[in-house]
One Martini backbone bead per residue (centre of mass of N, CA, C, O) as a GRO file, in nm:
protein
  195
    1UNK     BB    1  -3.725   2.311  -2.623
    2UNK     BB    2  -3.813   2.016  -2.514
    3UNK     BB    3  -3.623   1.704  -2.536
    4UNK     BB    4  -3.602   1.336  -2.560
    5UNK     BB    5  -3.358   1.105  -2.448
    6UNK     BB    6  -3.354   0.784  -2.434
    7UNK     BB    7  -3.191   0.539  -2.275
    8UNK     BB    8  -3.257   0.234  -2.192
    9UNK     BB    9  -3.016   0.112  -2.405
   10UNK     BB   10  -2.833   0.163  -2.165
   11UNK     BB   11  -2.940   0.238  -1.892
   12UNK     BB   12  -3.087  -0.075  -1.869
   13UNK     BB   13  -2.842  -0.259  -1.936
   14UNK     BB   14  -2.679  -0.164  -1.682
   15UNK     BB   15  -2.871  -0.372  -1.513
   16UNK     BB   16  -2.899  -0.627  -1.347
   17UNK     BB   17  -2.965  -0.869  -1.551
   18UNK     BB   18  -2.910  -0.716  -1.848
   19UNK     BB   19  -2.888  -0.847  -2.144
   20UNK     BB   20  -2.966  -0.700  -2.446
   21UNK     BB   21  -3.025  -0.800  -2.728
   22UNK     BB   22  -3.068  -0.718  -3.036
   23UNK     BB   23  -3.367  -0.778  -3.078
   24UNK     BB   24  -3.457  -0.604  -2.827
   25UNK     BB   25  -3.338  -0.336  -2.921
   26UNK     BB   26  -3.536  -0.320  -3.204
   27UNK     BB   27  -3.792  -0.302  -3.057
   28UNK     BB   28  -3.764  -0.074  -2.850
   29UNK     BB   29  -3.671   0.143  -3.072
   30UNK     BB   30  -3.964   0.093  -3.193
   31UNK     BB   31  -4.120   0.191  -2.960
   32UNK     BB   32  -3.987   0.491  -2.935
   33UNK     BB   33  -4.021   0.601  -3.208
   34UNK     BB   34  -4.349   0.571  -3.201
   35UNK     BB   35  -4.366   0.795  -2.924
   36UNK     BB   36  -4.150   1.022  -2.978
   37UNK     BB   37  -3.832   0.991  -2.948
   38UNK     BB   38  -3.580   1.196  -3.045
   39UNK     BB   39  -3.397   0.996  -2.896
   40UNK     BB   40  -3.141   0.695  -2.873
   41UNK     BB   41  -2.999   0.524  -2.638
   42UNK     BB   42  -2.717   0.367  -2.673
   43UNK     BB   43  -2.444   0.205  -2.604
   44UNK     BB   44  -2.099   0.062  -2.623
   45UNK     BB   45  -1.968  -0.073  -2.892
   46UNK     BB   46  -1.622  -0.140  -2.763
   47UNK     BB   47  -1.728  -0.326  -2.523
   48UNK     BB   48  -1.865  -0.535  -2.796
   49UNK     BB   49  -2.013  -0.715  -2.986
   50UNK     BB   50  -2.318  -0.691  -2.873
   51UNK     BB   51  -2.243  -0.338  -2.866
   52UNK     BB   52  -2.238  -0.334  -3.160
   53UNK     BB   53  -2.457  -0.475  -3.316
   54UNK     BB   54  -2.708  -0.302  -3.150
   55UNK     BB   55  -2.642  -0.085  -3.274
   56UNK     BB   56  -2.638  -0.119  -3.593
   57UNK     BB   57  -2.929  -0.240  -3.582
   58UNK     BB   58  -3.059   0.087  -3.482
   59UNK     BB   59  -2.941   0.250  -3.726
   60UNK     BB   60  -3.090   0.065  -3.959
   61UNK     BB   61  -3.392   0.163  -3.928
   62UNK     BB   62  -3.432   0.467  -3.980
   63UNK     BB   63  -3.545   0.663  -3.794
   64UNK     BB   64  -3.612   0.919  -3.660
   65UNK     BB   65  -3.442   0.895  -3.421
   66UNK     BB   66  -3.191   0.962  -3.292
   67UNK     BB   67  -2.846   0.789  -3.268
   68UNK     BB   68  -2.667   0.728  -2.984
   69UNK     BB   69  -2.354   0.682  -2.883
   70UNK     BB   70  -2.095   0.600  -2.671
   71UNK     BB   71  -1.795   0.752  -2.561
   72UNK     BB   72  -1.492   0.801  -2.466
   73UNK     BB   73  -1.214   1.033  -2.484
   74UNK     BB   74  -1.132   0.843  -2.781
   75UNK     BB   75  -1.055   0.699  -3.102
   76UNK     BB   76  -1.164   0.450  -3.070
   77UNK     BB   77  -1.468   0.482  -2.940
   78UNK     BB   78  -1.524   0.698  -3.204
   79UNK     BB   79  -1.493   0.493  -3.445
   80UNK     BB   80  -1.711   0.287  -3.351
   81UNK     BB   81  -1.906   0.429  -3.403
   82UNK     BB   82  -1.878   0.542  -3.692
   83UNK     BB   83  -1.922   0.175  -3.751
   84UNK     BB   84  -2.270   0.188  -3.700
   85UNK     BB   85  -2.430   0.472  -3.798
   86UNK     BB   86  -2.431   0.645  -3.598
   87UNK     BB   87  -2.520   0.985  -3.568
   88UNK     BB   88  -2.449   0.997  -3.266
   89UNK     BB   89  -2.193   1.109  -3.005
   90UNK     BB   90  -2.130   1.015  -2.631
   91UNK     BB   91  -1.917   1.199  -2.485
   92UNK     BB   92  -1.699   1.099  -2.184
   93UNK     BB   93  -1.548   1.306  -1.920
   94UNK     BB   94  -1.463   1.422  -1.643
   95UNK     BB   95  -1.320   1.710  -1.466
   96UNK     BB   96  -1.244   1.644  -1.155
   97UNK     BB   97  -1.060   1.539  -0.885
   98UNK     BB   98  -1.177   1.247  -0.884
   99UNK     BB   99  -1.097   1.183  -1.174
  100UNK     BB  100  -0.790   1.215  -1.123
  101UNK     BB  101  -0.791   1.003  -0.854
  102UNK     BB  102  -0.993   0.725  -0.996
  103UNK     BB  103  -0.959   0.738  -1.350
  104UNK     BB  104  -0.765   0.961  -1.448
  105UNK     BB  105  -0.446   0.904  -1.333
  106UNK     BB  106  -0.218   1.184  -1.389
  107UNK     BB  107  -0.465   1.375  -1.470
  108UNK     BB  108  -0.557   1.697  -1.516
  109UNK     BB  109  -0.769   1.896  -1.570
  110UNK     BB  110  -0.662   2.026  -1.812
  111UNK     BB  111  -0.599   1.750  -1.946
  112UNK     BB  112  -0.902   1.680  -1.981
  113UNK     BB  113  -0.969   1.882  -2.151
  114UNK     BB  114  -0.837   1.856  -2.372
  115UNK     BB  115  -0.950   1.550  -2.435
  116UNK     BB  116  -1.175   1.669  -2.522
  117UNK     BB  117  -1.134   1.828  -2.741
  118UNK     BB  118  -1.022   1.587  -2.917
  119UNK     BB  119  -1.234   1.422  -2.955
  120UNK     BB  120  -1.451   1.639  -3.066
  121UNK     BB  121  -1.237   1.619  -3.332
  122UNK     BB  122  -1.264   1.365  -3.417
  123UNK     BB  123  -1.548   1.330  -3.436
  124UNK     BB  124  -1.598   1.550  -3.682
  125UNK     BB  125  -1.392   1.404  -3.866
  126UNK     BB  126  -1.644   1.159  -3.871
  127UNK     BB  127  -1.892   1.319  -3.885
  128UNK     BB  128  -2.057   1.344  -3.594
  129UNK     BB  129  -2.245   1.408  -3.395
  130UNK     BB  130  -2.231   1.601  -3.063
  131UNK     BB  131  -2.206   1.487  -2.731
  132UNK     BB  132  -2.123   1.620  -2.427
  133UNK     BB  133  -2.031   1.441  -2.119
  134UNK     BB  134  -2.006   1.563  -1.765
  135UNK     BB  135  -1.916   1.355  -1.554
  136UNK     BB  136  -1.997   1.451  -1.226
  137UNK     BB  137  -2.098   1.754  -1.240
  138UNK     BB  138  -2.239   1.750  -0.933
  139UNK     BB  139  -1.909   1.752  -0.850
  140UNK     BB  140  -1.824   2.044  -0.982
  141UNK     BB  141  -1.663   2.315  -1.104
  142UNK     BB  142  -1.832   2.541  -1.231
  143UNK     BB  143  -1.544   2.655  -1.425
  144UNK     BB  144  -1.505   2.368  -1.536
  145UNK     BB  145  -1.754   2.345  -1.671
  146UNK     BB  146  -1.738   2.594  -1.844
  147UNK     BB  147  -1.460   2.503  -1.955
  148UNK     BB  148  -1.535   2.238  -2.103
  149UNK     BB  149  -1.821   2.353  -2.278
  150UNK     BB  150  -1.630   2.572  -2.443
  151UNK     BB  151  -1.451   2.370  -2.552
  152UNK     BB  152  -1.689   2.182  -2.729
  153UNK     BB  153  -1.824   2.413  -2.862
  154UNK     BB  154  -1.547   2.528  -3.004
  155UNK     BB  155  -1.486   2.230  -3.150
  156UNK     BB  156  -1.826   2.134  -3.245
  157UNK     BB  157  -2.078   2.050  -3.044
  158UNK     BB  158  -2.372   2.043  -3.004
  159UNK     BB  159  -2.393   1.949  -2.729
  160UNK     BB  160  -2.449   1.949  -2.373
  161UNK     BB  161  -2.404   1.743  -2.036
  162UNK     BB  162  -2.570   1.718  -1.756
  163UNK     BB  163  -2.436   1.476  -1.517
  164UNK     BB  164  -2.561   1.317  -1.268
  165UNK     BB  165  -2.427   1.025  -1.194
  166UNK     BB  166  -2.496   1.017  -0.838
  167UNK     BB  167  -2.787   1.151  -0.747
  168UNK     BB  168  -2.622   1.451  -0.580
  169UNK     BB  169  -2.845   1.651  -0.640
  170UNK     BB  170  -3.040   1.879  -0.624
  171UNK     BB  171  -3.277   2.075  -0.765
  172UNK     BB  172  -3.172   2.386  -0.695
  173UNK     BB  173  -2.878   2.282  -0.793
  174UNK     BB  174  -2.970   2.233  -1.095
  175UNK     BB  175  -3.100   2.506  -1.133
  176UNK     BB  176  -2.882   2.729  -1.092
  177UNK     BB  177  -2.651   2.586  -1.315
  178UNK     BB  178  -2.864   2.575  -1.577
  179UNK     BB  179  -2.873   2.885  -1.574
  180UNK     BB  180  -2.571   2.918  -1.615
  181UNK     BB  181  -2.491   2.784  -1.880
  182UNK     BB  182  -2.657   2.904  -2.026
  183UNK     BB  183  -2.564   3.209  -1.983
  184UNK     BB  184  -2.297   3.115  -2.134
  185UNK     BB  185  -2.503   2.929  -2.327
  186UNK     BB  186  -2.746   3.017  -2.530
  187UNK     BB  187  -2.691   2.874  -2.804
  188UNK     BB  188  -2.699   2.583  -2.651
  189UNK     BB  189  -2.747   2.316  -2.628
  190UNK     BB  190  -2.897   2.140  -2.317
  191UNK     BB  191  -2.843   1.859  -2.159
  192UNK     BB  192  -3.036   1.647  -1.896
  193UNK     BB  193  -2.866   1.408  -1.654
  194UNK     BB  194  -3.039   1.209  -1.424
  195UNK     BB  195  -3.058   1.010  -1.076
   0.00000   0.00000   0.00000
């Protein structure tokens, strides 16, 4: 079936001018849970005491919907995460080219491959559900994307996520992909993040 799992409270805090309270995010929050929103995306944590305050505050309402909080792949932020009370992780780490020449530079393919490895192992170890999402997906190499959510999911992570981070692929090339991943994991979640 299909699941929404709604970012509001993620990516509509980092638009320009936008910077929920406590407060704005607890209204919000229950106002997705009262329309039936299965995941609810909230900050990063580590990024800040008003995004650590504001994911606790979003965790203890006890929600029917689930609580995911960001984190890249690191133990700092995912300790902070599960400092939260909040239900799920969500593993965020790049593994094509651009990122090992841009954003985490001086690391291969596959020691990011590794890094997400071992994150998803700190995650499991503190408790939290886990959702791995690769981002810059749509311009990753197929095989990478497999050998990374194949890494993800045999580590223990509930669920992967396609990221097209930068609203670049076509539609039809976003259906190929994600019938070839299910193809590779056909019992796996797998979440889908567009732009």
């Amino acid at each position: 079936g299909v699941h929404i799992n709604d970012a509001t409270l993620r990516e509509g805090n980092q638009a320009s001018g936008v910077a929920f309270t406590v407060a704005d995010s607890v209204a919000i929050a229950q106002a997705l849970a009262d329309v039936g929103v299965d995941m609810i995306e909230i900050g990063h944590p580590l990024a800040g005491p008003n995004e650590h305050q504001r994911t606790k505050a979003v965790a203890a309402l006890g929600l029917a919907s689930a609580i995911i909080a960001h984190a890249r792949a690191h133990p700092n932020d995912i300790n902070s995460v599960a400092k939260t009370g909040a239900d799920w992780v969500g593993i965020f780490l790049g593994v094509n080219d651009i990122t090992t020449k841009a954003r985490v530079i001086g690391r291969s393919t596959h020691e990011l491959i590794d890094m997400v490895g071992d994150a998803v192992k700190c995650a499991k170890d503190s408790g939290l559900k886990i959702r791995y999402s690769c981002e810059d997906a749509s311009r990753t190499e197929a095989d990478y994307l497999i050998e990374v959510f194949g890494t993800a999911l045999d580590l223990g992570a509930d669920r992967v996520c396609y990221a097209d981070t930068l609203g670049f692929a076509e539609p039809s090339e976003v259906a190929k992909i994600v019938r070839s991943i299910k193809a590779h994991f056909p019992d796996a979640d797998l979440e889908v993040h567009l732009h």
